[in-house]
mmCIF file of C-alpha atoms in Angstrom:
data_model
loop_
_atom_site.group_PDB
_atom_site.id
_atom_site.type_symbol
_atom_site.label_atom_id
_atom_site.label_comp_id
_atom_site.label_asym_id
_atom_site.label_seq_id
_atom_site.Cartn_x
_atom_site.Cartn_y
_atom_site.Cartn_z
ATOM 1 C CA CYS T 157 62.340 86.366 178.336
ATOM 2 C CA SER T 158 65.378 84.614 176.832
ATOM 3 C CA SER T 159 68.591 86.346 175.801
ATOM 4 C CA CYS T 160 69.501 86.446 172.142
ATOM 5 C CA SER T 161 72.496 84.256 171.308
ATOM 6 C CA VAL T 162 75.867 85.434 169.962
ATOM 7 C CA ASN T 163 75.612 87.076 166.509
ATOM 8 C CA THR T 164 71.898 87.823 166.870
ATOM 9 C CA PHE T 165 70.044 90.858 168.276
ATOM 10 C CA SER T 166 66.597 92.171 169.113
ATOM 11 C CA ALA T 167 64.825 95.378 170.029
ATOM 12 C CA ALA T 168 62.523 95.714 173.051
ATOM 13 C CA GLY T 169 59.293 93.758 172.656
ATOM 14 C CA ALA T 170 60.699 91.406 169.983
ATOM 15 C CA SER T 171 59.309 87.904 169.644
ATOM 16 C CA VAL T 172 62.446 86.561 167.884
ATOM 17 C CA CYS T 173 66.131 87.420 167.553
ATOM 18 C CA THR T 174 67.509 88.529 164.179
ATOM 19 C CA ASN T 175 70.811 87.290 162.743
ATOM 20 C CA CYS T 176 73.575 89.866 162.369
ATOM 21 C CA ALA T 177 74.354 90.873 158.789
ATOM 22 C CA ALA T 178 77.442 89.407 157.110
ATOM 23 C CA GLY T 179 80.582 91.215 158.277
ATOM 24 C CA SER T 180 79.141 92.112 161.689
ATOM 25 C CA SER T 181 78.853 90.411 165.060
ATOM 26 C CA SER T 182 77.316 90.748 168.513
ATOM 27 C CA SER T 183 77.653 89.310 171.979
ATOM 28 C CA ALA T 184 74.826 87.372 173.644
ATOM 29 C CA GLY T 185 71.868 89.557 174.659
ATOM 30 C CA ALA T 186 72.704 92.308 172.176
ATOM 31 C CA THR T 187 70.338 95.001 170.953
ATOM 32 C CA VAL T 188 72.494 95.813 167.897
ATOM 33 C CA CYS T 189 75.244 94.201 165.832
ATOM 34 C CA THR T 190 78.624 95.850 165.314
ATOM 35 C CA VAL T 191 80.184 96.041 161.854
ATOM 36 C CA CYS T 192 83.729 94.656 161.890
ATOM 37 C CA PRO T 193 86.157 97.568 161.420
ATOM 38 C CA ALA T 194 88.671 97.752 158.575
ATOM 39 C CA GLY T 195 91.573 95.384 159.196
ATOM 40 C CA SER T 196 89.348 92.761 160.789
ATOM 41 C CA ALA T 197 86.708 90.228 159.761
ATOM 42 C CA VAL T 198 84.284 87.822 161.420
ATOM 43 C CA GLN T 199 86.405 84.976 162.804
ATOM 44 C CA SER T 200 84.975 82.296 165.098
ATOM 45 C CA GLY T 201 81.813 84.313 165.660
ATOM 46 C CA SER T 202 83.351 87.712 166.449
ATOM 47 C CA CYS T 203 85.419 90.398 164.761
ATOM 48 C CA GLY T 204 89.093 89.447 164.771
ATOM 49 C CA GLN T 205 92.187 91.267 163.522
ATOM 50 C CA CYS T 206 93.530 90.131 160.138
ATOM 51 C CA SER T 207 96.956 88.518 160.300
ATOM 52 C CA ALA T 208 100.008 89.962 158.548
ATOM 53 C CA GLY T 209 99.936 89.293 154.803
ATOM 54 C CA THR T 210 96.162 89.779 154.641
ATOM 55 C CA PHE T 211 93.710 92.714 154.691
ATOM 56 C CA ALA T 212 90.002 93.489 155.052
ATOM 57 C CA LEU T 213 87.722 96.439 154.426
ATOM 58 C CA ALA T 214 85.128 97.390 157.061
ATOM 59 C CA GLY T 215 82.295 94.842 157.173
ATOM 60 C CA SER T 216 84.331 92.032 155.622
ATOM 61 C CA THR T 217 83.485 88.412 156.281
ATOM 62 C CA VAL T 218 87.048 87.199 155.544
ATOM 63 C CA CYS T 219 90.577 88.566 155.466
ATOM 64 C CA SER T 220 91.961 88.436 151.908
ATOM 65 C CA THR T 221 95.552 87.551 151.013
ATOM 66 C CA CYS T 222 97.747 90.355 149.678
ATOM 67 C CA VAL T 223 98.526 89.803 145.982
ATOM 68 C CA VAL T 224 102.034 89.503 144.534
ATOM 69 C CA ASN T 225 104.239 92.616 144.820
ATOM 70 C CA THR T 226 102.337 93.852 147.905
ATOM 71 C CA TYR T 227 102.555 93.277 151.679
ATOM 72 C CA SER T 228 100.763 94.122 154.932
ATOM 73 C CA GLY T 229 101.214 93.988 158.675
ATOM 74 C CA ALA T 230 98.556 92.659 161.052
ATOM 75 C CA GLY T 231 95.248 94.547 161.090
ATOM 76 C CA ALA T 232 95.669 96.084 157.631
ATOM 77 C CA SER T 233 92.793 97.587 155.649
ATOM 78 C CA THR T 234 94.856 97.540 152.434
ATOM 79 C CA CYS T 235 98.096 96.048 151.170
ATOM 80 C CA THR T 236 101.092 98.264 150.423
ATOM 81 C CA SER T 237 102.939 98.023 147.101
ATOM 82 C CA CYS T 238 106.610 97.095 147.091
ATOM 83 C CA PRO T 239 108.934 99.925 146.012
ATOM 84 C CA ALA T 240 109.492 100.444 142.272
ATOM 85 C CA ASN T 241 111.210 97.553 140.488
ATOM 86 C CA GLN T 242 110.749 95.195 143.466
ATOM 87 C CA ASN T 243 108.703 92.013 143.747
ATOM 88 C CA SER T 244 107.257 89.914 146.567
ATOM 89 C CA PRO T 245 105.199 86.710 146.779
ATOM 90 C CA ALA T 246 101.482 86.749 147.595
ATOM 91 C CA GLY T 247 100.794 86.981 151.327
ATOM 92 C CA SER T 248 103.969 88.937 152.122
ATOM 93 C CA THR T 249 104.085 90.378 155.631
ATOM 94 C CA SER T 250 106.553 93.295 155.428
ATOM 95 C CA SER T 251 108.641 95.437 153.097
ATOM 96 C CA SER T 252 111.613 93.177 153.869
ATOM 97 C CA THR T 253 109.970 90.513 151.663
ATOM 98 C CA CYS T 254 110.311 92.776 148.603
ATOM 99 C CA PHE T 255 113.276 91.845 146.416
ATOM 100 C CA CYS T 256 115.034 92.779 143.185
ATOM 101 C CA PRO T 257 114.029 90.668 140.179
ATOM 102 C CA VAL T 258 116.427 89.086 137.690
ATOM 103 C CA GLY T 259 118.207 91.808 135.682
ATOM 104 C CA TYR T 260 118.172 94.258 138.605
ATOM 105 C CA VAL T 261 120.562 94.954 141.480
ATOM 106 C CA LEU T 262 120.064 96.690 144.822
ATOM 107 C CA SER T 263 121.732 100.092 144.750
ATOM 108 C CA GLY T 264 121.243 102.679 147.499
ATOM 109 C CA GLY T 265 118.170 100.884 148.832
ATOM 110 C CA ASN T 266 116.493 100.727 145.403
ATOM 111 C CA CYS T 267 116.496 98.111 142.674
ATOM 112 C CA ALA T 268 118.132 99.435 139.536
ATOM 113 C CA PRO T 269 118.462 97.724 136.162
ATOM 114 C CA CYS T 270 121.861 96.280 135.394
ATOM 115 C CA SER T 271 123.848 98.617 133.198
ATOM 116 C CA ALA T 272 124.588 97.776 129.568
ATOM 117 C CA GLY T 273 127.275 95.137 129.356
ATOM 118 C CA SER T 274 126.348 93.539 132.727
ATOM 119 C CA PHE T 275 123.679 91.182 133.987
ATOM 120 C CA SER T 276 122.163 89.631 137.096
ATOM 121 C CA ALA T 277 120.692 86.141 136.838
ATOM 122 C CA ASN T 278 119.825 85.995 140.544
ATOM 123 C CA VAL T 279 116.651 87.127 142.262
ATOM 124 C CA GLY T 280 117.356 89.565 145.099
ATOM 125 C CA SER T 281 120.831 90.470 143.882
ATOM 126 C CA THR T 282 122.777 92.997 145.872
#
C-alpha cells in the first residue's frame, strides 16, 4: 500500500486518497484532515499563523487584511477597532498605528475635537 500525500487522507481499505477540504490540511499518510484554527490559514500546504495586520476565521484558506481603522497582531481571528475618533491605514499591526485625524488633537490618550476657535490641520496632532 502507498501512503497518501500531504493534504490528502484515507480510511482503512481505501482504494484512493481524498483531497482535504479547503481551509484544512494533513501530513503525508493521514487518516483525517485538520481544519486550520482561527488566526491561521493554509499556507504552503499546511496551516500557518496569519501575520500581524491580517486575520482569519477557523477553516480559512487565506489571511485577510485588516480594513482601515482596525489593527491586529500575529495569529488574530479578528481585527480590533482603533479607539474612538482615531484612524489607521489598512493592514495596521498594532494600536500604535492609530492616529488622530485632522481637526482632532491627542488629549489624555484620546483624540478630542479641537475646541471652537482653534484648529488642527495635521494628522496625528498632539
